[in-house]
Amino acid sequence: MKGKSINRRRFFTLMGAGGAAMAAIPASAISLHTLQTKTKPGTNISDAAKNPRSSTSMPGLFPGKVVIAKNTKSVVNDEPVESVAYMMLSQLLLELTGVDNIKQAWRTFVSPGEKIGLKVNPVAGKLLSTSHAVVKSVVKQLTESGIDKKDIIIWDRREMELTDTGFTKDNYPGITIRGTELQDEKGSFTDSEGRLYGERNIDKEWYYWADVDGEYDAETMPYMVNGGKFSYFTKIVTQEVDKIINIPILKNAGGSITNAMKNLAYGSVSNTGRLHASLWNETSAEVCAFAPLRDKVVLNICDGLRGCYNGGPAANPQFICNFNVLLASTDPVAMDRIGYDIIAEKRIAEGLIKTASPESLTFLAMATSLGLGVSDKSKIDLKMFDMS
Amino acid sequence: MLKYLCVPVILIFGFTGCFAQLPDGFPSIHKSDLPGSEFLSSRVFNGTSLYGYIDGGAELYLEYGFSVVSVSEIEYPGRRYKTEIYKMSGPEEAFGIFSVMRNNCPGRPDISEFTCQTKYQLQICKGSFYISIINRTGTGTDSIASIEIGKAITAKIIERNADLSSYFPGMPLENIKRNCILAKGRLGIVNGTPDLEDFFQEMTDYSAAILKSEGRRVLSVKFRSKESYKKFIESHNWNEKSIENGGINLPGESIRKIAENHLQVELLNH
């Protein structure tokens, strides 16, 4: 929500009114949201609909379409292979767009002169980060399609995690590397006036409000940027990029999945600590419904060359495995739904669960009700290519 | 004067990346504990600043009862290892984290009662500490070096381990140590034994020790209050009086009371 169009007092009035706030939500969502508000803290999700959708809004150009490329040679000695990832990526783009050359396929989504943000996921460290094999393949194909390197920004929430996992200027010459939260060369999170560097990078015009207070001690605050009930969007998404290509890694989150939606939602706003315990599903779906993400994410590429089936979202080596797949979709909801099946199949094979339970993926149902994509598998157009 | 004082403060905080301090008795290791090693970096996260290290993964540790973690990158000798030493709120909480993190342990080096070694990781639980030593290349040399690092850390821990015998009175302790999952709260269940998530539904106020064997699961559930105990019984439509009077046997499950607010449930797999 842009702060200018609704002040805080009026916002609370709306929240109190309840019914008025709900009026902005599609009819199909009413029952679900009514159910949620009975037991869950309120949020400002109704504000998301106040910005009109555009032609590129989620679920993008190909709603409900997911393409999977599998190649057992994509990981050798537990290291993703860039040349194989490059070929898999080409196949995905051609199949997804239906055009016959790769340059044209990329130009379906992006154009020269646009600032392109690549949203990676380095949170779990070197062992379980979006791979360089995939990100370098994306960069290579973008530049081969006429995108200037200076217009490509690799970003995530924490610049130090990007550095730790090798997303550096040395590894990506000519590409901008950006994080919302950052430390200076001395390791400090604050400038000479004691102000968090992260504060400079949040956009207070855009926020996700939830009726849960973020209360953090001094040691936690640098990772949250601010406390209270507002989670502000990073300027990276609101001001610095025109288009976003979302490149999550395939991971479980308990019995659920952290992939396209979660990568976007939790990676784009501040003050997230308060949102894990009671609003995980809501946050994963609702933050993506706000215009900076809803209208800018043009493509999702799931890095499933390596991933984890248990112990996620943190990296626990014994649960990290080679899925040997890449997925592509403009529809993050459909991609997460298919990603769930891949992880569930592995969890069943490992004896962790007996059957998959996609009906438990509340955040996908919520995202569907918000018009962000297709979660009903029977309505997903799934194409799979084994390139082994 | 103040600005001169600030310089060392900034340097100390800056290089550690945060402000947290390690408590007395924390088993920090140094170069002198591991001849031939180089300590490349060290960071400390306590309380909710754990979000700054593992983001959403912090929830599980916080639910169990987390105090502080020290994360170090070590070169030893010439190979890189990441050590994570988590101090939990007690030995049972440390064992609980260990129990949901271990899986199919091909190696159990004899440096603590509770160890689990896989290709890329050595996990150890001792006292109130859960320790993870991660290597990058998965070789035999890495396994040996990980054990050396683990020995150096555990040598500094003098606390006693969790006493698990009360969960399964009369059962061989070795079986409990090797196979038990100790879940505290919903995330413990979801991570340790997700097939039982529905069985515990919305319950939060309990510790559940779970032993699985072919065809059956034995659950020992301790509740922190009488209300939680009753709520659990009611959620399964069991008869409390029958449980109090020797237990009940139902198709596929049997339930008996072990102690005050403490149930043992045996489930036959379907």
Short mmCIF file of N, CA, C and O in Angstrom, two decimals, chain B residues 81-197:
data_model
loop_
_atom_site.label_atom_id
_atom_site.label_comp_id
_atom_site.label_asym_id
_atom_site.label_seq_id
_atom_site.Cartn_x
_atom_site.Cartn_y
_atom_site.Cartn_z
N TYR B 81 35.81 -25.87 7.27
CA TYR B 81 34.69 -26.44 8.04
C TYR B 81 33.89 -25.31 8.66
O TYR B 81 34.45 -24.29 9.06
N LYS B 82 32.60 -25.53 8.72
CA LYS B 82 31.76 -24.57 9.44
C LYS B 82 31.26 -25.22 10.71
O LYS B 82 30.66 -26.31 10.65
N THR B 83 31.53 -24.60 11.83
CA THR B 83 31.01 -25.15 13.08
C THR B 83 29.89 -24.25 13.60
O THR B 83 29.98 -23.02 13.55
N GLU B 84 28.84 -24.88 14.06
CA GLU B 84 27.75 -24.17 14.72
C GLU B 84 27.58 -24.79 16.10
O GLU B 84 27.35 -26.01 16.20
N ILE B 85 27.72 -23.99 17.13
CA ILE B 85 27.52 -24.49 18.49
C ILE B 85 26.31 -23.76 19.07
O ILE B 85 26.36 -22.56 19.36
N TYR B 86 25.20 -24.50 19.18
CA TYR B 86 23.96 -23.92 19.71
C TYR B 86 23.85 -24.23 21.19
O TYR B 86 23.95 -25.39 21.60
N LYS B 87 23.66 -23.21 22.00
CA LYS B 87 23.32 -23.45 23.40
C LYS B 87 21.81 -23.35 23.52
O LYS B 87 21.21 -22.30 23.25
N MET B 88 21.20 -24.46 23.94
CA MET B 88 19.76 -24.47 24.14
C MET B 88 19.46 -24.23 25.61
O MET B 88 20.36 -24.15 26.44
N SER B 89 18.18 -24.14 25.95
CA SER B 89 17.84 -23.78 27.33
C SER B 89 18.09 -24.92 28.32
O SER B 89 18.06 -24.70 29.52
N GLY B 90 18.35 -26.13 27.85
CA GLY B 90 18.66 -27.24 28.73
C GLY B 90 19.04 -28.47 27.92
O GLY B 90 18.91 -28.49 26.70
N PRO B 91 19.50 -29.52 28.61
CA PRO B 91 19.92 -30.74 27.90
C PRO B 91 18.79 -31.39 27.09
O PRO B 91 19.03 -31.91 26.00
N GLU B 92 17.58 -31.37 27.62
CA GLU B 92 16.48 -31.99 26.89
C GLU B 92 16.17 -31.23 25.59
O GLU B 92 15.89 -31.83 24.55
N GLU B 93 16.26 -29.93 25.66
CA GLU B 93 16.02 -29.10 24.47
C GLU B 93 17.11 -29.34 23.43
O GLU B 93 16.83 -29.39 22.22
N ALA B 94 18.34 -29.49 23.91
CA ALA B 94 19.45 -29.75 22.97
C ALA B 94 19.27 -31.11 22.31
O ALA B 94 19.44 -31.26 21.09
N PHE B 95 18.89 -32.11 23.13
CA PHE B 95 18.66 -33.42 22.53
C PHE B 95 17.49 -33.36 21.55
O PHE B 95 17.51 -34.01 20.50
N GLY B 96 16.48 -32.59 21.89
CA GLY B 96 15.32 -32.47 21.00
C GLY B 96 15.73 -31.97 19.62
O GLY B 96 15.34 -32.55 18.59
N ILE B 97 16.51 -30.91 19.58
CA ILE B 97 16.98 -30.39 18.28
C ILE B 97 17.82 -31.44 17.56
O ILE B 97 17.64 -31.71 16.37
N PHE B 98 18.73 -32.07 18.30
CA PHE B 98 19.58 -33.11 17.71
C PHE B 98 18.70 -34.22 17.11
O PHE B 98 18.94 -34.69 16.00
N SER B 99 17.67 -34.62 17.85
CA SER B 99 16.86 -35.76 17.43
C SER B 99 16.08 -35.48 16.15
O SER B 99 15.85 -36.39 15.35
N VAL B 100 15.67 -34.24 15.94
CA VAL B 100 14.92 -33.95 14.70
C VAL B 100 15.86 -33.62 13.54
O VAL B 100 15.46 -33.65 12.38
N MET B 101 17.10 -33.29 13.85
CA MET B 101 18.06 -32.97 12.79
C MET B 101 18.80 -34.20 12.28
O MET B 101 19.30 -34.21 11.16
N ARG B 102 18.93 -35.24 13.10
CA ARG B 102 19.67 -36.42 12.65
C ARG B 102 18.76 -37.28 11.77
O ARG B 102 17.54 -37.24 11.88
N ASN B 103 19.40 -38.05 10.92
CA ASN B 103 18.62 -38.91 10.03
C ASN B 103 19.56 -39.99 9.48
O ASN B 103 20.60 -39.66 8.93
N ASN B 104 19.17 -41.23 9.61
CA ASN B 104 19.97 -42.32 9.05
C ASN B 104 21.46 -42.12 9.29
O ASN B 104 22.22 -41.86 8.37
N CYS B 105 21.88 -42.27 10.51
CA CYS B 105 23.28 -41.98 10.85
C CYS B 105 24.18 -43.17 10.50
O CYS B 105 24.18 -44.17 11.22
N PRO B 106 24.98 -43.07 9.44
CA PRO B 106 25.89 -44.18 9.14
C PRO B 106 27.07 -44.25 10.10
O PRO B 106 27.68 -45.30 10.26
N GLY B 107 27.39 -43.13 10.75
CA GLY B 107 28.48 -43.13 11.71
C GLY B 107 28.03 -42.50 13.02
O GLY B 107 27.24 -41.56 13.02
N ARG B 108 28.53 -43.09 14.12
CA ARG B 108 28.23 -42.52 15.45
C ARG B 108 29.53 -42.49 16.24
O ARG B 108 29.73 -43.31 17.14
N PRO B 109 30.42 -41.54 15.92
CA PRO B 109 31.71 -41.51 16.60
C PRO B 109 31.55 -41.34 18.11
O PRO B 109 30.64 -40.65 18.58
N ASP B 110 32.47 -41.97 18.83
CA ASP B 110 32.33 -42.08 20.28
C ASP B 110 32.90 -40.85 21.00
O ASP B 110 33.82 -40.97 21.81
N ILE B 111 32.36 -39.69 20.69
CA ILE B 111 32.84 -38.49 21.39
C ILE B 111 31.75 -37.88 22.27
O ILE B 111 31.96 -36.90 22.95
N SER B 112 30.56 -38.48 22.21
CA SER B 112 29.47 -38.11 23.09
C SER B 112 28.46 -39.26 23.02
O SER B 112 28.55 -40.12 22.14
N GLU B 113 27.52 -39.27 23.95
CA GLU B 113 26.47 -40.29 23.88
C GLU B 113 25.66 -40.15 22.59
O GLU B 113 25.14 -41.11 22.05
N PHE B 114 25.54 -38.90 22.15
CA PHE B 114 24.66 -38.61 21.01
C PHE B 114 25.46 -38.00 19.87
O PHE B 114 25.82 -36.82 19.91
N THR B 115 25.75 -38.79 18.86
CA THR B 115 26.44 -38.28 17.67
C THR B 115 25.81 -38.88 16.43
O THR B 115 25.17 -39.94 16.48
N CYS B 116 25.99 -38.19 15.32
CA CYS B 116 25.46 -38.69 14.06
C CYS B 116 26.36 -38.13 12.95
O CYS B 116 26.44 -36.91 12.76
N GLN B 117 27.04 -39.03 12.24
CA GLN B 117 27.94 -38.54 11.19
C GLN B 117 27.47 -39.00 9.82
O GLN B 117 27.27 -40.19 9.57
N THR B 118 27.27 -38.03 8.95
CA THR B 118 26.95 -38.31 7.56
C THR B 118 28.06 -37.70 6.70
O THR B 118 29.00 -37.11 7.22
N LYS B 119 27.93 -37.85 5.40
CA LYS B 119 29.01 -37.46 4.49
C LYS B 119 29.48 -36.01 4.69
O LYS B 119 30.67 -35.73 4.72
N TYR B 120 28.54 -35.13 4.85
CA TYR B 120 28.89 -33.71 4.91
C TYR B 120 28.74 -33.09 6.29
O TYR B 120 28.91 -31.89 6.46
N GLN B 121 28.36 -33.88 7.29
CA GLN B 121 28.04 -33.26 8.57
C GLN B 121 28.29 -34.20 9.74
O GLN B 121 28.00 -35.40 9.66
N LEU B 122 28.83 -33.64 10.80
CA LEU B 122 28.89 -34.34 12.08
C LEU B 122 28.00 -33.57 13.05
O LEU B 122 28.20 -32.37 13.24
N GLN B 123 27.04 -34.26 13.63
CA GLN B 123 26.16 -33.63 14.62
C GLN B 123 26.43 -34.26 15.98
O GLN B 123 26.59 -35.47 16.09
N ILE B 124 26.46 -33.41 16.98
CA ILE B 124 26.75 -33.87 18.34
C ILE B 124 25.78 -33.18 19.29
O ILE B 124 25.46 -31.99 19.12
N CYS B 125 25.33 -33.93 20.28
CA CYS B 125 24.59 -33.30 21.38
C CYS B 125 25.32 -33.65 22.67
O CYS B 125 25.61 -34.82 22.93
N LYS B 126 25.65 -32.64 23.42
CA LYS B 126 26.24 -32.88 24.74
C LYS B 126 25.76 -31.79 25.69
O LYS B 126 25.87 -30.60 25.36
N GLY B 127 25.25 -32.21 26.84
CA GLY B 127 24.70 -31.25 27.79
C GLY B 127 23.63 -30.42 27.10
O GLY B 127 22.76 -30.95 26.41
N SER B 128 23.69 -29.11 27.26
CA SER B 128 22.67 -28.26 26.64
C SER B 128 23.12 -27.72 25.28
O SER B 128 22.59 -26.73 24.80
N PHE B 129 24.12 -28.39 24.68
CA PHE B 129 24.66 -27.91 23.40
C PHE B 129 24.34 -28.86 22.25
O PHE B 129 24.50 -30.08 22.37
N TYR B 130 23.90 -28.29 21.15
CA TYR B 130 23.76 -29.02 19.89
C TYR B 130 24.83 -28.46 18.96
O TYR B 130 24.93 -27.24 18.76
N ILE B 131 25.65 -29.36 18.41
CA ILE B 131 26.81 -28.94 17.61
C ILE B 131 26.70 -29.53 16.21
O ILE B 131 26.40 -30.72 16.05
N SER B 132 26.93 -28.70 15.22
CA SER B 132 26.94 -29.16 13.83
C SER B 132 28.27 -28.75 13.20
O SER B 132 28.67 -27.59 13.27
N ILE B 133 28.94 -29.72 12.60
CA ILE B 133 30.22 -29.44 11.91
C ILE B 133 30.04 -29.85 10.46
O ILE B 133 29.81 -31.03 10.16
N ILE B 134 30.10 -28.88 9.57
CA ILE B 134 29.76 -29.13 8.16
C ILE B 134 31.02 -28.98 7.31
O ILE B 134 31.80 -28.05 7.48
N ASN B 135 31.22 -29.96 6.42
CA ASN B 135 32.34 -29.85 5.48
C ASN B 135 31.82 -29.69 4.06
O ASN B 135 30.62 -29.88 3.80
N ARG B 136 32.70 -29.36 3.14
CA ARG B 136 32.26 -29.03 1.78
C ARG B 136 32.49 -30.17 0.78
O ARG B 136 31.88 -30.19 -0.27
N THR B 137 33.41 -31.11 1.10
CA THR B 137 33.78 -32.07 0.07
C THR B 137 33.42 -33.51 0.38
O THR B 137 33.50 -34.37 -0.49
N GLY B 138 33.03 -33.81 1.59
CA GLY B 138 32.49 -35.13 1.91
C GLY B 138 33.47 -36.28 1.82
O GLY B 138 33.08 -37.41 1.51
N THR B 139 34.74 -36.02 2.09
CA THR B 139 35.74 -37.09 1.99
C THR B 139 35.99 -37.74 3.36
O THR B 139 35.56 -37.22 4.39
N GLY B 140 36.75 -38.84 3.34
CA GLY B 140 37.13 -39.50 4.59
C GLY B 140 37.98 -38.58 5.46
O GLY B 140 37.84 -38.58 6.69
N THR B 141 38.83 -37.80 4.80
CA THR B 141 39.66 -36.84 5.54
C THR B 141 38.79 -35.84 6.27
O THR B 141 39.06 -35.46 7.42
N ASP B 142 37.72 -35.40 5.61
CA ASP B 142 36.80 -34.46 6.25
C ASP B 142 36.14 -35.09 7.48
O ASP B 142 35.95 -34.43 8.50
N SER B 143 35.77 -36.35 7.35
CA SER B 143 35.13 -37.03 8.49
C SER B 143 36.06 -37.07 9.69
O SER B 143 35.65 -36.80 10.82
N ILE B 144 37.32 -37.41 9.42
CA ILE B 144 38.30 -37.50 10.53
C ILE B 144 38.53 -36.12 11.15
O ILE B 144 38.53 -35.96 12.37
N ALA B 145 38.69 -35.11 10.29
CA ALA B 145 38.92 -33.75 10.79
C ALA B 145 37.71 -33.26 11.59
O ALA B 145 37.87 -32.60 12.63
N SER B 146 36.51 -33.60 11.13
CA SER B 146 35.30 -33.18 11.85
C SER B 146 35.27 -33.78 13.25
O SER B 146 34.88 -33.12 14.22
N ILE B 147 35.70 -35.02 13.35
CA ILE B 147 35.74 -35.68 14.67
C ILE B 147 36.74 -34.97 15.58
O ILE B 147 36.47 -34.74 16.77
N GLU B 148 37.88 -34.59 15.01
CA GLU B 148 38.88 -33.87 15.81
C GLU B 148 38.31 -32.54 16.32
O GLU B 148 38.51 -32.16 17.47
N ILE B 149 37.62 -31.84 15.44
CA ILE B 149 37.02 -30.57 15.85
C ILE B 149 35.95 -30.82 16.92
O ILE B 149 35.88 -30.12 17.93
N GLY B 150 35.15 -31.86 16.69
CA GLY B 150 34.11 -32.20 17.65
C GLY B 150 34.67 -32.55 19.02
O GLY B 150 34.13 -32.15 20.06
N LYS B 151 35.79 -33.28 19.02
CA LYS B 151 36.44 -33.63 20.30
C LYS B 151 36.89 -32.38 21.05
O LYS B 151 36.73 -32.28 22.26
N ALA B 152 37.47 -31.45 20.30
CA ALA B 152 37.96 -30.21 20.94
C ALA B 152 36.81 -29.44 21.58
O ALA B 152 36.97 -28.86 22.65
N ILE B 153 35.65 -29.46 20.93
CA ILE B 153 34.50 -28.73 21.48
C ILE B 153 33.92 -29.47 22.68
O ILE B 153 33.72 -28.89 23.76
N THR B 154 33.66 -30.76 22.52
CA THR B 154 32.99 -31.50 23.60
C THR B 154 33.86 -31.63 24.84
O THR B 154 33.34 -31.77 25.96
N ALA B 155 35.19 -31.56 24.65
CA ALA B 155 36.08 -31.63 25.82
C ALA B 155 35.83 -30.46 26.77
O ALA B 155 36.17 -30.53 27.97
N LYS B 156 35.24 -29.42 26.27
CA LYS B 156 34.99 -28.24 27.11
C LYS B 156 33.60 -28.22 27.73
O LYS B 156 33.23 -27.26 28.41
N ILE B 157 32.83 -29.26 27.46
CA ILE B 157 31.47 -29.30 28.01
C ILE B 157 31.44 -30.27 29.19
O ILE B 157 31.75 -31.46 29.02
N ILE B 158 31.07 -29.77 30.33
CA ILE B 158 31.07 -30.63 31.51
C ILE B 158 29.65 -30.97 31.98
O ILE B 158 29.46 -31.73 32.91
N GLU B 159 28.65 -30.41 31.30
CA GLU B 159 27.26 -30.68 31.71
C GLU B 159 26.88 -32.13 31.45
O GLU B 159 27.42 -32.77 30.56
N ARG B 160 25.88 -32.59 32.18
CA ARG B 160 25.35 -33.93 31.96
C ARG B 160 24.36 -33.90 30.80
O ARG B 160 23.75 -32.88 30.50
N ASN B 161 24.22 -35.04 30.18
CA ASN B 161 23.27 -35.15 29.07
C ASN B 161 21.84 -35.28 29.56
O ASN B 161 21.59 -35.56 30.74
N ALA B 162 20.94 -35.13 28.63
CA ALA B 162 19.51 -35.29 28.96
C ALA B 162 19.25 -36.70 29.47
O ALA B 162 19.80 -37.67 28.94
N ASP B 163 18.42 -36.80 30.49
CA ASP B 163 18.02 -38.11 30.99
C ASP B 163 16.70 -38.48 30.34
O ASP B 163 15.65 -37.91 30.65
N LEU B 164 16.77 -39.43 29.43
CA LEU B 164 15.57 -39.78 28.65
C LEU B 164 14.82 -40.96 29.24
O LEU B 164 13.77 -41.35 28.73
N SER B 165 15.39 -41.54 30.32
CA SER B 165 14.82 -42.79 30.82
C SER B 165 13.39 -42.60 31.32
O SER B 165 12.57 -43.53 31.25
N SER B 166 13.06 -41.41 31.80
CA SER B 166 11.72 -41.22 32.36
C SER B 166 10.63 -41.26 31.28
O SER B 166 9.46 -41.45 31.58
N TYR B 167 11.03 -41.07 30.04
CA TYR B 167 10.02 -41.11 28.98
C TYR B 167 9.54 -42.54 28.71
O TYR B 167 8.38 -42.77 28.37
N PHE B 168 10.47 -43.49 28.81
CA PHE B 168 10.12 -44.88 28.52
C PHE B 168 10.63 -45.78 29.64
O PHE B 168 11.63 -46.49 29.48
N PRO B 169 9.97 -45.76 30.81
CA PRO B 169 10.44 -46.56 31.94
C PRO B 169 10.53 -48.04 31.55
O PRO B 169 9.61 -48.60 30.94
N GLY B 170 11.66 -48.62 31.87
CA GLY B 170 11.82 -50.06 31.64
C GLY B 170 12.32 -50.41 30.25
O GLY B 170 12.64 -51.57 29.98
N MET B 171 12.39 -49.45 29.37
CA MET B 171 12.84 -49.75 28.01
C MET B 171 14.36 -49.61 27.93
O MET B 171 14.93 -48.75 28.60
N PRO B 172 15.05 -50.45 27.13
CA PRO B 172 16.52 -50.33 27.04
C PRO B 172 16.93 -48.92 26.61
O PRO B 172 16.45 -48.40 25.60
N LEU B 173 17.81 -48.31 27.41
CA LEU B 173 18.19 -46.92 27.17
C LEU B 173 18.90 -46.74 25.83
O LEU B 173 18.78 -45.71 25.17
N GLU B 174 19.65 -47.77 25.44
CA GLU B 174 20.42 -47.65 24.19
C GLU B 174 19.49 -47.43 22.99
O GLU B 174 19.78 -46.63 22.11
N ASN B 175 18.38 -48.13 22.99
CA ASN B 175 17.40 -47.97 21.90
C ASN B 175 16.83 -46.55 21.90
O ASN B 175 16.66 -45.94 20.85
N ILE B 176 16.57 -46.04 23.09
CA ILE B 176 16.02 -44.68 23.19
C ILE B 176 17.04 -43.67 22.67
O ILE B 176 16.72 -42.79 21.87
N LYS B 177 18.29 -43.84 23.09
CA LYS B 177 19.33 -42.89 22.67
C LYS B 177 19.51 -42.87 21.16
O LYS B 177 19.72 -41.83 20.55
N ARG B 178 19.46 -44.04 20.57
CA ARG B 178 19.77 -44.14 19.13
C ARG B 178 18.61 -43.73 18.25
O ARG B 178 18.81 -43.24 17.14
N ASN B 179 17.39 -43.93 18.73
CA ASN B 179 16.26 -43.80 17.81
C ASN B 179 15.18 -42.80 18.21
O ASN B 179 14.28 -42.52 17.42
N CYS B 180 15.27 -42.29 19.41
CA CYS B 180 14.16 -41.45 19.89
C CYS B 180 14.14 -40.07 19.23
O CYS B 180 15.17 -39.44 19.02
N ILE B 181 12.94 -39.64 18.90
CA ILE B 181 12.73 -38.25 18.48
C ILE B 181 12.03 -37.54 19.62
O ILE B 181 11.02 -38.05 20.13
N LEU B 182 12.58 -36.41 20.02
CA LEU B 182 11.95 -35.66 21.11
C LEU B 182 11.40 -34.35 20.55
O LEU B 182 12.17 -33.47 20.15
N ALA B 183 10.09 -34.28 20.48
CA ALA B 183 9.46 -33.11 19.86
C ALA B 183 8.86 -32.22 20.94
O ALA B 183 8.17 -32.69 21.84
N LYS B 184 9.17 -30.95 20.82
CA LYS B 184 8.55 -29.98 21.72
C LYS B 184 7.79 -29.00 20.85
O LYS B 184 8.40 -28.19 20.15
N GLY B 185 6.48 -29.08 20.88
CA GLY B 185 5.68 -28.15 20.09
C GLY B 185 5.48 -28.61 18.65
O GLY B 185 6.05 -29.59 18.19
N ARG B 186 4.68 -27.83 17.94
CA ARG B 186 4.25 -28.22 16.59
C ARG B 186 5.41 -28.34 15.61
O ARG B 186 5.49 -29.27 14.82
N LEU B 187 6.37 -27.40 15.66
CA LEU B 187 7.46 -27.45 14.70
C LEU B 187 8.37 -28.66 14.94
O LEU B 187 8.97 -29.18 14.01
N GLY B 188 8.47 -29.07 16.18
CA GLY B 188 9.22 -30.28 16.47
C GLY B 188 8.59 -31.48 15.80
O GLY B 188 9.28 -32.34 15.23
N ILE B 189 7.27 -31.56 15.86
CA ILE B 189 6.55 -32.65 15.21
C ILE B 189 6.71 -32.54 13.69
O ILE B 189 7.04 -33.51 13.01
N VAL B 190 6.48 -31.35 13.16
CA VAL B 190 6.53 -31.16 11.70
C VAL B 190 7.90 -31.53 11.15
O VAL B 190 8.02 -32.11 10.08
N ASN B 191 8.95 -31.20 11.89
CA ASN B 191 10.30 -31.49 11.41
C ASN B 191 10.78 -32.89 11.76
O ASN B 191 11.54 -33.48 11.00
N GLY B 192 10.35 -33.39 12.91
CA GLY B 192 10.87 -34.68 13.35
C GLY B 192 10.06 -35.87 12.91
O GLY B 192 10.61 -36.91 12.56
N THR B 193 8.77 -35.71 12.91
CA THR B 193 7.91 -36.84 12.56
C THR B 193 6.60 -36.30 11.98
O THR B 193 5.54 -36.34 12.61
N PRO B 194 6.69 -35.77 10.77
CA PRO B 194 5.55 -35.05 10.19
C PRO B 194 4.30 -35.90 10.03
O PRO B 194 3.20 -35.36 9.98
N ASP B 195 4.47 -37.22 10.00
CA ASP B 195 3.29 -38.08 9.86
C ASP B 195 2.39 -38.01 11.09
O ASP B 195 1.24 -38.47 11.06
N LEU B 196 2.88 -37.43 12.19
CA LEU B 196 2.07 -37.33 13.40
C LEU B 196 1.48 -35.93 13.61
O LEU B 196 0.94 -35.63 14.67
N GLU B 197 1.61 -35.08 12.61
CA GLU B 197 1.16 -33.70 12.77
C GLU B 197 -0.32 -33.64 13.15
O GLU B 197 -0.72 -32.91 14.07
#
